[in-house]
Amino acid sequence: MPVWDDLVGQEKLSEQLAAAARDADAQVTAATAGTPPPEASKMTHAWLFTGPPGAGRTTAARAFAAALQCVSPDRALGGIPGCGFCDGCHTALLGTHADVSTVAAVGTQILADDMRDTVRKSFTSPANGRWQVILVEDAERLNEKSANAVLKAVEEPAPRTVWLLCAPSVEDVLPTIRSRCRHLNLLTPSVDAVADMLVRRDGIEPEAAYAAARATQGHVDRARRLATDPRARERRAAVLKMPLRVEDIGGCLKAAQELVDAATADSKQLAEEVDVKETEEMRAALGGAQGGRMPRGTAGVMKDLEDKQKRRRTRTQRDSLDLALTELTGFYRDVLALQLGSRLALANTDAEDALERLARGSAPEATLRRIDAIAACRDALDRNVAPLLAVEAMTMALRAG
């Protein structure tokens, strides 16, 4: 199965990337044979993938990375790089390829310390692959220092190094960086395309697949989670009940507390799954005895690990809250559609009784103010306002309308 099959509803983009991967393969082959490279090439050293949440920015970048590392013998017979079966494709897709480095925000920002080793590696030749690929999943989270480090690396890259940056929009990336990248914009996949993917890839029943795709409005990852994880369905159902629970001040405060508690539980669950194993592996690498004292001089390393884990827990909590706010926005969008006399493409048909009740009990202007209140909560969270305070302010605004 070619790596491009992972891109849902992105046929045109897949063709562009496949053509670039073919030209990249020709460049490496020419360099190995000592012949001049092709004069016209669709390949370049830096790419910027943008698009709405759930469109598959990182998936597209990783598929391209796999195609660049493809070692299938079919390439010599005119096949398109990116077979999906060879060792190069397989390890690149899994994230274990020695020449594919991935950088993602551990907390709310990608710090210069997180980028230092990666930038240094970008100036080296591939160890055993065809290209040195640097994939930055959250380019919009680069802070000033880390962005400047990336800029220097993109300005003067090594001959066989490729940077793949992913961000929601071009405005989220420094102009000096994006001007040196080839820009590819992903579209929101259609509900039908996402439902078809869930049926083919995950074996979901067609009716359930369509319901999950419709509820998430084309967000591939959320649709898969909603279709396969009962906890995700329970969490969504609880969020969609919130608009009916904010009729008094006590209900507002209780709903806010429960929402923040649920997000905190998500971050705690991740910590239990990852942090303990990560800490034990670090202790073993530094020569610490099982349950004993650490060797002298290692306290700073362990403190850095603890800081990284703390930032990751904060990020997980914020991401969980953001998902809930996204679902809440979709709910009020459906309320607004009903108030304006439209029933087309309602996302939350499973909560239609609640939608009808709120649509009858308020005006479109009040619904728009509620949507603005949710957006204000998201902005407050981005500014590091205490989550409980931000969510309580939102629930009170939802009550006021």
mmCIF file of C-alpha atoms in Angstrom:
data_model
loop_
_atom_site.group_PDB
_atom_site.id
_atom_site.type_symbol
_atom_site.label_atom_id
_atom_site.label_comp_id
_atom_site.label_asym_id
_atom_site.label_seq_id
_atom_site.Cartn_x
_atom_site.Cartn_y
_atom_site.Cartn_z
ATOM 1 C CA MET A 1 0.000 0.000 0.000
ATOM 2 C CA PRO A 2 1.657 3.279 -1.081
ATOM 3 C CA VAL A 3 2.349 5.858 1.613
ATOM 4 C CA TRP A 4 0.043 8.309 -0.181
ATOM 5 C CA ASP A 5 -2.991 6.208 0.783
ATOM 6 C CA ASP A 6 -2.704 7.671 4.290
ATOM 7 C CA LEU A 7 -3.657 11.118 2.973
ATOM 8 C CA VAL A 8 -7.432 11.335 3.226
ATOM 9 C CA GLY A 9 -9.081 13.585 0.643
ATOM 10 C CA GLN A 10 -5.773 15.116 -0.520
ATOM 11 C CA GLU A 11 -5.441 13.693 -4.035
ATOM 12 C CA LYS A 12 -3.930 16.793 -5.649
ATOM 13 C CA LEU A 13 -1.367 17.226 -2.880
ATOM 14 C CA SER A 14 -0.448 13.540 -3.103
ATOM 15 C CA GLU A 15 0.323 13.980 -6.802
ATOM 16 C CA GLN A 16 2.571 16.979 -6.062
ATOM 17 C CA LEU A 17 4.490 15.131 -3.377
ATOM 18 C CA ALA A 18 4.830 12.000 -5.511
ATOM 19 C CA ALA A 19 6.296 14.068 -8.352
ATOM 20 C CA ALA A 20 8.743 15.761 -5.974
ATOM 21 C CA ALA A 21 9.766 12.391 -4.491
ATOM 22 C CA ARG A 22 10.408 11.055 -7.996
ATOM 23 C CA ASP A 23 12.663 14.029 -8.799
ATOM 24 C CA ALA A 24 14.403 13.691 -5.428
ATOM 25 C CA ASP A 25 15.114 10.050 -6.199
ATOM 26 C CA ALA A 26 16.571 11.042 -9.573
ATOM 27 C CA GLN A 27 18.834 13.599 -7.862
ATOM 28 C CA VAL A 28 20.262 11.027 -5.451
ATOM 29 C CA THR A 29 20.702 8.460 -8.222
ATOM 30 C CA ALA A 30 22.553 11.006 -10.377
ATOM 31 C CA ALA A 31 24.794 12.039 -7.486
ATOM 32 C CA THR A 32 25.633 8.410 -6.730
ATOM 33 C CA ALA A 33 26.459 7.727 -10.377
ATOM 34 C CA GLY A 34 28.465 10.936 -10.723
ATOM 35 C CA THR A 35 26.239 12.290 -13.481
ATOM 36 C CA PRO A 36 24.708 15.787 -13.679
ATOM 37 C CA PRO A 37 21.392 16.151 -11.802
ATOM 38 C CA PRO A 38 18.171 16.773 -13.758
ATOM 39 C CA GLU A 39 17.840 20.404 -14.838
ATOM 40 C CA ALA A 40 14.187 20.875 -13.895
ATOM 41 C CA SER A 41 13.135 19.475 -10.534
ATOM 42 C CA LYS A 42 10.046 19.686 -8.372
ATOM 43 C CA MET A 43 12.188 18.904 -5.317
ATOM 44 C CA THR A 44 13.376 21.569 -2.887
ATOM 45 C CA HIS A 45 15.126 21.651 0.487
ATOM 46 C CA ALA A 46 12.281 23.059 2.653
ATOM 47 C CA TRP A 47 8.526 22.483 2.686
ATOM 48 C CA LEU A 48 5.737 24.075 4.699
ATOM 49 C CA PHE A 49 2.568 22.012 5.211
ATOM 50 C CA THR A 50 -0.442 24.022 6.371
ATOM 51 C CA GLY A 51 -4.105 23.275 6.772
ATOM 52 C CA PRO A 52 -6.938 23.112 9.314
ATOM 53 C CA PRO A 53 -6.720 20.809 12.346
ATOM 54 C CA GLY A 54 -7.299 17.188 11.406
ATOM 55 C CA ALA A 55 -6.523 17.622 7.722
ATOM 56 C CA GLY A 56 -3.370 15.523 8.117
ATOM 57 C CA ARG A 57 -0.444 17.949 7.969
ATOM 58 C CA THR A 58 1.923 15.678 9.890
ATOM 59 C CA THR A 59 0.640 12.588 8.086
ATOM 60 C CA ALA A 60 1.409 14.207 4.724
ATOM 61 C CA ALA A 61 4.881 15.279 5.865
ATOM 62 C CA ARG A 62 5.698 11.823 7.211
ATOM 63 C CA ALA A 63 4.433 10.142 4.035
ATOM 64 C CA PHE A 64 6.729 12.434 2.032
ATOM 65 C CA ALA A 65 9.625 11.587 4.361
ATOM 66 C CA ALA A 66 8.959 7.888 3.768
ATOM 67 C CA ALA A 67 8.891 8.398 0.003
ATOM 68 C CA LEU A 68 12.241 10.216 0.152
ATOM 69 C CA GLN A 69 13.750 7.254 2.016
ATOM 70 C CA CYS A 70 12.102 4.586 -0.180
ATOM 71 C CA VAL A 71 14.527 1.868 -1.332
ATOM 72 C CA SER A 72 12.071 -0.301 -3.258
ATOM 73 C CA PRO A 73 13.667 -1.901 -6.362
ATOM 74 C CA ASP A 74 10.539 -0.901 -8.308
ATOM 75 C CA ARG A 75 11.911 2.651 -8.470
ATOM 76 C CA ALA A 76 14.471 1.555 -11.069
ATOM 77 C CA LEU A 77 11.612 0.233 -13.208
ATOM 78 C CA GLY A 78 9.743 3.516 -13.179
ATOM 79 C CA GLY A 79 7.795 2.987 -9.971
ATOM 80 C CA ILE A 80 6.887 5.963 -7.767
ATOM 81 C CA PRO A 81 8.918 6.203 -4.530
ATOM 82 C CA GLY A 82 6.815 5.532 -1.453
ATOM 83 C CA CYS A 83 5.884 1.859 -1.805
ATOM 84 C CA GLY A 84 5.015 1.602 1.892
ATOM 85 C CA PHE A 85 6.599 -1.868 2.260
ATOM 86 C CA CYS A 86 10.380 -1.448 2.021
ATOM 87 C CA ASP A 87 12.589 -0.888 5.050
ATOM 88 C CA GLY A 88 13.016 2.811 4.260
ATOM 89 C CA CYS A 89 9.268 3.465 4.058
ATOM 90 C CA HIS A 90 8.415 1.266 7.023
ATOM 91 C CA THR A 91 10.904 2.787 9.470
ATOM 92 C CA ALA A 92 10.156 6.355 8.339
ATOM 93 C CA LEU A 93 6.432 5.861 8.923
ATOM 94 C CA LEU A 94 7.067 4.307 12.342
ATOM 95 C CA GLY A 95 9.429 7.110 13.330
ATOM 96 C CA THR A 96 12.463 4.855 13.800
ATOM 97 C CA HIS A 97 14.457 5.743 10.673
ATOM 98 C CA ALA A 98 17.954 6.960 11.574
ATOM 99 C CA ASP A 99 17.781 9.805 9.055
ATOM 100 C CA VAL A 100 14.277 11.071 9.868
ATOM 101 C CA SER A 101 14.259 13.334 12.935
ATOM 102 C CA THR A 102 10.962 14.513 14.398
ATOM 103 C CA VAL A 103 10.560 17.563 16.623
ATOM 104 C CA ALA A 104 7.276 18.216 18.436
ATOM 105 C CA ALA A 105 6.359 20.653 21.172
ATOM 106 C CA VAL A 106 6.649 18.999 24.568
ATOM 107 C CA GLY A 107 4.960 21.940 26.288
ATOM 108 C CA THR A 108 3.383 25.025 24.816
ATOM 109 C CA GLN A 109 6.573 25.963 22.925
ATOM 110 C CA ILE A 110 9.462 24.345 21.082
ATOM 111 C CA LEU A 111 12.476 25.619 23.004
ATOM 112 C CA ALA A 112 15.924 26.266 21.600
ATOM 113 C CA ASP A 113 17.241 23.365 23.706
ATOM 114 C CA ASP A 114 14.766 21.043 21.962
ATOM 115 C CA MET A 115 16.072 22.124 18.549
ATOM 116 C CA ARG A 116 19.830 22.329 19.191
ATOM 117 C CA ASP A 117 20.782 18.701 18.478
ATOM 118 C CA THR A 118 18.338 18.489 15.557
ATOM 119 C CA VAL A 119 19.735 21.600 13.886
ATOM 120 C CA ARG A 120 23.258 20.235 14.339
ATOM 121 C CA LYS A 121 22.208 16.936 12.775
ATOM 122 C CA SER A 122 20.663 18.748 9.789
ATOM 123 C CA PHE A 123 24.144 19.771 8.640
ATOM 124 C CA THR A 124 25.368 16.176 8.445
ATOM 125 C CA SER A 125 25.077 13.687 5.586
ATOM 126 C CA PRO A 126 22.538 10.853 5.822
ATOM 127 C CA ALA A 127 23.823 7.928 7.871
ATOM 128 C CA ASN A 128 22.259 5.171 5.786
ATOM 129 C CA GLY A 129 19.229 6.724 4.091
ATOM 130 C CA ARG A 130 18.920 8.719 0.912
ATOM 131 C CA TRP A 131 18.083 12.047 2.606
ATOM 132 C CA GLN A 132 18.470 13.689 5.998
ATOM 133 C CA VAL A 133 14.878 14.621 6.837
ATOM 134 C CA ILE A 134 13.907 16.998 9.658
ATOM 135 C CA LEU A 135 10.179 16.991 10.457
ATOM 136 C CA VAL A 136 8.891 19.786 12.746
ATOM 137 C CA GLU A 137 5.334 18.893 13.726
ATOM 138 C CA ASP A 138 4.426 22.121 15.538
ATOM 139 C CA ALA A 139 6.274 24.864 13.681
ATOM 140 C CA GLU A 140 3.809 27.435 15.026
ATOM 141 C CA ARG A 141 5.139 26.711 18.532
ATOM 142 C CA LEU A 142 8.723 27.688 17.746
ATOM 143 C CA ASN A 143 9.761 30.482 20.082
ATOM 144 C CA GLU A 144 12.076 33.287 18.996
ATOM 145 C CA LYS A 145 15.347 31.474 19.700
ATOM 146 C CA SER A 146 14.330 28.113 18.247
ATOM 147 C CA ALA A 147 12.838 29.818 15.165
ATOM 148 C CA ASN A 148 16.108 31.667 14.552
ATOM 149 C CA ALA A 149 17.997 28.367 14.797
ATOM 150 C CA VAL A 150 15.687 26.822 12.199
ATOM 151 C CA LEU A 151 16.060 29.888 9.970
ATOM 152 C CA LYS A 152 19.834 29.564 9.873
ATOM 153 C CA ALA A 153 19.554 25.865 9.015
ATOM 154 C CA VAL A 154 16.986 26.477 6.259
ATOM 155 C CA GLU A 155 19.007 29.334 4.761
ATOM 156 C CA GLU A 156 22.110 27.202 4.212
ATOM 157 C CA PRO A 157 21.079 23.533 4.256
ATOM 158 C CA ALA A 158 23.325 20.571 3.591
ATOM 159 C CA PRO A 159 22.999 19.191 0.022
ATOM 160 C CA ARG A 160 20.839 16.230 1.019
ATOM 161 C CA THR A 161 18.875 17.695 3.923
ATOM 162 C CA VAL A 162 15.133 18.367 3.710
ATOM 163 C CA TRP A 163 13.101 20.380 6.227
ATOM 164 C CA LEU A 164 9.386 19.578 6.573
ATOM 165 C CA LEU A 165 7.512 22.150 8.689
ATOM 166 C CA CYS A 166 3.880 21.746 9.754
ATOM 167 C CA ALA A 167 1.677 24.621 10.949
ATOM 168 C CA PRO A 168 -2.005 25.616 10.824
ATOM 169 C CA SER A 169 -1.346 28.550 8.449
ATOM 170 C CA VAL A 170 1.514 30.444 6.822
ATOM 171 C CA GLU A 171 0.888 33.343 9.220
ATOM 172 C CA ASP A 172 1.908 31.089 12.106
ATOM 173 C CA VAL A 173 5.475 30.833 10.770
ATOM 174 C CA LEU A 174 8.094 33.580 10.617
ATOM 175 C CA PRO A 175 8.048 35.348 7.213
ATOM 176 C CA THR A 176 11.788 34.745 6.869
ATOM 177 C CA ILE A 177 11.264 30.996 7.266
ATOM 178 C CA ARG A 178 8.167 30.604 5.124
ATOM 179 C CA SER A 179 9.738 32.601 2.287
ATOM 180 C CA ARG A 180 12.370 29.857 1.992
ATOM 181 C CA CYS A 181 9.833 27.001 1.933
ATOM 182 C CA ARG A 182 7.586 25.567 -0.725
ATOM 183 C CA HIS A 183 4.066 25.922 0.610
ATOM 184 C CA LEU A 184 1.474 23.119 0.427
ATOM 185 C CA ASN A 185 -2.003 23.708 1.831
ATOM 186 C CA LEU A 186 -4.175 20.761 2.857
ATOM 187 C CA LEU A 187 -7.961 20.900 2.581
ATOM 188 C CA THR A 188 -10.456 19.686 5.142
ATOM 189 C CA PRO A 189 -11.380 16.137 4.064
ATOM 190 C CA SER A 190 -15.021 15.560 3.216
ATOM 191 C CA VAL A 191 -17.198 13.621 5.635
ATOM 192 C CA ASP A 192 -17.602 10.876 3.029
ATOM 193 C CA ALA A 193 -13.823 10.545 2.562
ATOM 194 C CA VAL A 194 -13.212 10.233 6.317
ATOM 195 C CA ALA A 195 -16.044 7.720 6.729
ATOM 196 C CA ASP A 196 -14.679 5.640 3.853
ATOM 197 C CA MET A 197 -11.234 5.638 5.482
ATOM 198 C CA LEU A 198 -12.676 4.438 8.799
ATOM 199 C CA VAL A 199 -14.490 1.581 7.070
ATOM 200 C CA ARG A 200 -11.465 0.497 4.995
ATOM 201 C CA ARG A 201 -8.681 0.982 7.543
ATOM 202 C CA ASP A 202 -10.312 0.374 10.894
ATOM 203 C CA GLY A 203 -13.160 -1.962 10.038
ATOM 204 C CA ILE A 204 -15.797 0.377 11.470
ATOM 205 C CA GLU A 205 -19.398 -0.260 10.514
ATOM 206 C CA PRO A 206 -20.454 2.213 7.779
ATOM 207 C CA GLU A 207 -23.191 3.839 9.865
ATOM 208 C CA ALA A 208 -20.909 4.365 12.870
ATOM 209 C CA ALA A 209 -18.086 5.572 10.630
ATOM 210 C CA TYR A 210 -20.318 8.172 8.976
ATOM 211 C CA ALA A 211 -21.634 9.346 12.352
ATOM 212 C CA ALA A 212 -18.092 9.831 13.688
ATOM 213 C CA ALA A 213 -16.955 11.622 10.535
ATOM 214 C CA ARG A 214 -19.981 13.909 10.592
ATOM 215 C CA ALA A 215 -19.576 14.695 14.303
ATOM 216 C CA THR A 216 -15.939 15.713 13.828
ATOM 217 C CA GLN A 217 -16.534 17.572 10.549
ATOM 218 C CA GLY A 218 -13.656 15.971 8.648
ATOM 219 C CA HIS A 219 -11.071 15.812 11.452
ATOM 220 C CA VAL A 220 -9.389 12.485 10.692
ATOM 221 C CA ASP A 221 -7.754 11.742 14.074
ATOM 222 C CA ARG A 222 -10.765 12.798 16.132
ATOM 223 C CA ALA A 223 -13.070 10.755 13.910
ATOM 224 C CA ARG A 224 -10.945 7.641 14.378
ATOM 225 C CA ARG A 225 -10.794 8.171 18.134
ATOM 226 C CA LEU A 226 -14.528 8.752 18.360
ATOM 227 C CA ALA A 227 -15.267 5.634 16.318
ATOM 228 C CA THR A 228 -12.899 3.335 18.207
ATOM 229 C CA ASP A 229 -12.680 4.665 21.800
ATOM 230 C CA PRO A 230 -15.724 4.441 24.112
ATOM 231 C CA ARG A 231 -14.101 6.927 26.522
ATOM 232 C CA ALA A 232 -13.930 9.522 23.754
ATOM 233 C CA ARG A 233 -17.638 9.078 23.066
ATOM 234 C CA GLU A 234 -18.448 9.438 26.759
ATOM 235 C CA ARG A 235 -16.320 12.581 27.001
ATOM 236 C CA ARG A 236 -18.007 14.131 23.978
ATOM 237 C CA ALA A 237 -21.471 13.318 25.320
ATOM 238 C CA ALA A 238 -20.588 15.061 28.591
ATOM 239 C CA VAL A 239 -19.345 18.156 26.755
ATOM 240 C CA LEU A 240 -22.501 18.378 24.653
ATOM 241 C CA LYS A 241 -24.626 18.390 27.826
ATOM 242 C CA MET A 242 -22.819 21.462 29.162
ATOM 243 C CA PRO A 243 -25.015 24.057 27.349
ATOM 244 C CA LEU A 244 -28.040 22.737 29.264
ATOM 245 C CA ARG A 245 -26.203 22.782 32.603
ATOM 246 C CA VAL A 246 -25.284 26.476 32.736
ATOM 247 C CA GLU A 247 -28.717 27.816 33.621
ATOM 248 C CA ASP A 248 -27.573 28.966 37.087
ATOM 249 C CA ILE A 249 -24.296 30.075 38.658
ATOM 250 C CA GLY A 250 -23.829 26.841 40.567
ATOM 251 C CA GLY A 251 -24.241 24.816 37.377
ATOM 252 C CA CYS A 252 -21.705 27.039 35.594
ATOM 253 C CA LEU A 253 -19.047 26.545 38.265
ATOM 254 C CA LYS A 254 -19.675 22.807 38.538
ATOM 255 C CA ALA A 255 -19.536 22.298 34.759
ATOM 256 C CA ALA A 256 -16.268 24.253 34.564
ATOM 257 C CA GLN A 257 -14.714 22.232 37.378
ATOM 258 C CA GLU A 258 -15.703 18.924 35.804
ATOM 259 C CA LEU A 259 -14.297 19.976 32.426
ATOM 260 C CA VAL A 260 -10.936 20.956 33.933
ATOM 261 C CA ASP A 261 -10.873 17.816 36.103
ATOM 262 C CA ALA A 262 -11.407 15.646 33.020
ATOM 263 C CA ALA A 263 -8.522 17.375 31.222
ATOM 264 C CA THR A 264 -6.312 16.951 34.293
ATOM 265 C CA ALA A 265 -7.181 13.248 34.403
ATOM 266 C CA ASP A 266 -6.084 12.931 30.764
ATOM 267 C CA SER A 267 -2.700 14.488 31.522
ATOM 268 C CA LYS A 268 -2.311 12.311 34.611
ATOM 269 C CA GLN A 269 -3.069 9.179 32.605
ATOM 270 C CA LEU A 270 -0.401 10.109 30.074
ATOM 271 C CA ALA A 271 2.062 10.757 32.882
ATOM 272 C CA GLU A 272 1.402 7.333 34.376
ATOM 273 C CA GLU A 273 1.936 5.684 30.995
ATOM 274 C CA VAL A 274 5.025 7.609 29.895
ATOM 275 C CA ASP A 275 6.767 9.435 32.738
ATOM 276 C CA VAL A 276 7.570 6.440 34.942
ATOM 277 C CA LYS A 277 9.069 4.445 32.075
ATOM 278 C CA GLU A 278 10.964 7.496 30.815
ATOM 279 C CA THR A 279 12.389 8.222 34.273
ATOM 280 C CA GLU A 280 13.507 4.634 34.835
ATOM 281 C CA GLU A 281 15.194 4.523 31.433
ATOM 282 C CA MET A 282 17.028 7.765 32.195
ATOM 283 C CA ARG A 283 18.140 6.491 35.625
ATOM 284 C CA ALA A 284 19.458 3.301 34.039
ATOM 285 C CA ALA A 285 21.293 5.252 31.322
ATOM 286 C CA LEU A 286 22.961 7.429 33.972
ATOM 287 C CA GLY A 287 24.022 4.431 36.052
ATOM 288 C CA GLY A 288 21.528 4.791 38.875
ATOM 289 C CA ALA A 289 20.772 1.726 41.001
ATOM 290 C CA GLN A 290 17.229 0.386 41.097
ATOM 291 C CA GLY A 291 15.519 2.391 43.837
ATOM 292 C CA GLY A 292 18.866 3.768 45.018
ATOM 293 C CA ARG A 293 20.722 7.058 44.843
ATOM 294 C CA MET A 294 21.806 8.575 41.571
ATOM 295 C CA PRO A 295 25.504 9.064 40.762
ATOM 296 C CA ARG A 296 26.961 12.456 41.594
ATOM 297 C CA GLY A 297 26.565 15.082 38.874
ATOM 298 C CA THR A 298 23.340 13.714 37.388
ATOM 299 C CA ALA A 299 20.868 15.858 39.333
ATOM 300 C CA GLY A 300 20.759 18.482 36.586
ATOM 301 C CA VAL A 301 19.866 15.903 33.927
ATOM 302 C CA MET A 302 17.060 14.490 36.039
ATOM 303 C CA LYS A 303 15.779 18.011 36.775
ATOM 304 C CA ASP A 304 15.673 18.745 33.022
ATOM 305 C CA LEU A 305 13.665 15.558 32.493
ATOM 306 C CA GLU A 306 11.215 16.536 35.236
ATOM 307 C CA ASP A 307 10.752 19.973 33.648
ATOM 308 C CA LYS A 308 10.113 18.345 30.265
ATOM 309 C CA GLN A 309 7.521 16.012 31.781
ATOM 310 C CA LYS A 310 5.809 18.908 33.539
ATOM 311 C CA ARG A 311 5.579 20.848 30.267
ATOM 312 C CA ARG A 312 4.154 17.759 28.551
ATOM 313 C CA ARG A 313 1.451 17.379 31.222
ATOM 314 C CA THR A 314 0.504 21.035 30.785
ATOM 315 C CA ARG A 315 0.332 20.592 27.026
ATOM 316 C CA THR A 316 -1.840 17.482 27.377
ATOM 317 C CA GLN A 317 -4.258 19.287 29.674
ATOM 318 C CA ARG A 318 -4.502 22.255 27.308
ATOM 319 C CA ASP A 319 -5.000 19.961 24.296
ATOM 320 C CA SER A 320 -7.785 18.098 26.088
ATOM 321 C CA LEU A 321 -9.515 21.368 26.962
ATOM 322 C CA ASP A 322 -9.073 22.611 23.403
ATOM 323 C CA LEU A 323 -10.760 19.483 22.057
ATOM 324 C CA ALA A 324 -13.719 20.044 24.385
ATOM 325 C CA LEU A 325 -13.957 23.690 23.323
ATOM 326 C CA THR A 326 -13.885 22.639 19.673
ATOM 327 C CA GLU A 327 -16.809 20.283 20.256
ATOM 328 C CA LEU A 328 -18.662 23.010 22.144
ATOM 329 C CA THR A 329 -18.123 25.440 19.273
ATOM 330 C CA GLY A 330 -19.539 22.872 16.848
ATOM 331 C CA PHE A 331 -22.591 22.473 19.085
ATOM 332 C CA TYR A 332 -23.374 26.202 19.059
ATOM 333 C CA ARG A 333 -22.669 26.353 15.337
ATOM 334 C CA ASP A 334 -25.469 23.815 14.891
ATOM 335 C CA VAL A 335 -27.735 25.890 17.167
ATOM 336 C CA LEU A 336 -27.047 28.932 14.990
ATOM 337 C CA ALA A 337 -27.810 26.952 11.828
ATOM 338 C CA LEU A 338 -31.213 25.925 13.235
ATOM 339 C CA GLN A 339 -31.975 29.504 14.290
ATOM 340 C CA LEU A 340 -31.263 30.640 10.746
ATOM 341 C CA GLY A 341 -33.534 27.963 9.302
ATOM 342 C CA SER A 342 -30.950 25.494 8.023
ATOM 343 C CA ARG A 343 -30.580 21.812 8.811
ATOM 344 C CA LEU A 344 -27.874 21.076 6.271
ATOM 345 C CA ALA A 345 -24.670 19.391 7.504
ATOM 346 C CA LEU A 346 -25.517 19.432 11.208
ATOM 347 C CA ALA A 347 -22.601 17.858 13.057
ATOM 348 C CA ASN A 348 -24.379 16.878 16.286
ATOM 349 C CA THR A 349 -27.536 15.158 15.126
ATOM 350 C CA ASP A 350 -27.283 12.802 18.124
ATOM 351 C CA ALA A 351 -27.995 15.834 20.363
ATOM 352 C CA GLU A 352 -30.790 17.253 18.221
ATOM 353 C CA ASP A 353 -33.241 17.641 21.123
ATOM 354 C CA ALA A 354 -30.785 19.883 22.988
ATOM 355 C CA LEU A 355 -30.049 21.819 19.801
ATOM 356 C CA GLU A 356 -33.747 22.447 19.191
ATOM 357 C CA ARG A 357 -34.307 23.538 22.790
ATOM 358 C CA LEU A 358 -31.507 26.079 22.742
ATOM 359 C CA ALA A 359 -32.414 27.303 19.254
ATOM 360 C CA ARG A 360 -35.982 28.038 20.388
ATOM 361 C CA GLY A 361 -34.920 29.619 23.677
ATOM 362 C CA SER A 362 -32.456 32.228 22.394
ATOM 363 C CA ALA A 363 -31.689 34.545 19.501
ATOM 364 C CA PRO A 364 -28.927 34.140 16.887
ATOM 365 C CA GLU A 365 -27.135 37.151 18.397
ATOM 366 C CA ALA A 366 -26.875 35.358 21.746
ATOM 367 C CA THR A 367 -25.527 32.243 20.053
ATOM 368 C CA LEU A 368 -22.825 34.294 18.328
ATOM 369 C CA ARG A 369 -21.849 35.827 21.677
ATOM 370 C CA ARG A 370 -21.539 32.333 23.128
ATOM 371 C CA ILE A 371 -19.289 31.247 20.283
ATOM 372 C CA ASP A 372 -17.185 34.363 20.929
ATOM 373 C CA ALA A 373 -16.980 33.401 24.623
ATOM 374 C CA ILE A 374 -15.560 29.999 23.688
ATOM 375 C CA ALA A 375 -12.991 31.657 21.406
ATOM 376 C CA ALA A 376 -12.065 34.030 24.253
ATOM 377 C CA CYS A 377 -11.502 31.031 26.539
ATOM 378 C CA ARG A 378 -9.140 29.496 24.000
ATOM 379 C CA ASP A 379 -7.233 32.771 23.744
ATOM 380 C CA ALA A 380 -6.987 32.952 27.541
ATOM 381 C CA LEU A 381 -5.578 29.435 27.703
ATOM 382 C CA ASP A 382 -3.000 30.363 25.049
ATOM 383 C CA ARG A 383 -1.950 33.271 27.288
ATOM 384 C CA ASN A 384 -1.441 30.823 30.180
ATOM 385 C CA VAL A 385 -4.446 31.958 32.193
ATOM 386 C CA ALA A 386 -5.256 29.388 34.892
ATOM 387 C CA PRO A 387 -7.505 26.805 33.176
ATOM 388 C CA LEU A 388 -10.213 26.831 35.845
ATOM 389 C CA LEU A 389 -10.511 30.624 35.781
ATOM 390 C CA ALA A 390 -10.684 30.677 31.969
ATOM 391 C CA VAL A 391 -13.319 27.944 31.785
ATOM 392 C CA GLU A 392 -15.404 29.459 34.623
ATOM 393 C CA ALA A 393 -15.450 32.804 32.783
ATOM 394 C CA MET A 394 -16.599 30.973 29.659
ATOM 395 C CA THR A 395 -19.417 29.059 31.361
ATOM 396 C CA MET A 396 -20.693 32.260 32.984
ATOM 397 C CA ALA A 397 -20.691 33.927 29.545
ATOM 398 C CA LEU A 398 -22.560 30.936 28.089
ATOM 399 C CA ARG A 399 -25.220 31.422 30.759
ATOM 400 C CA ALA A 400 -25.522 35.146 30.073
ATOM 401 C CA GLY A 401 -25.771 34.664 26.298
#
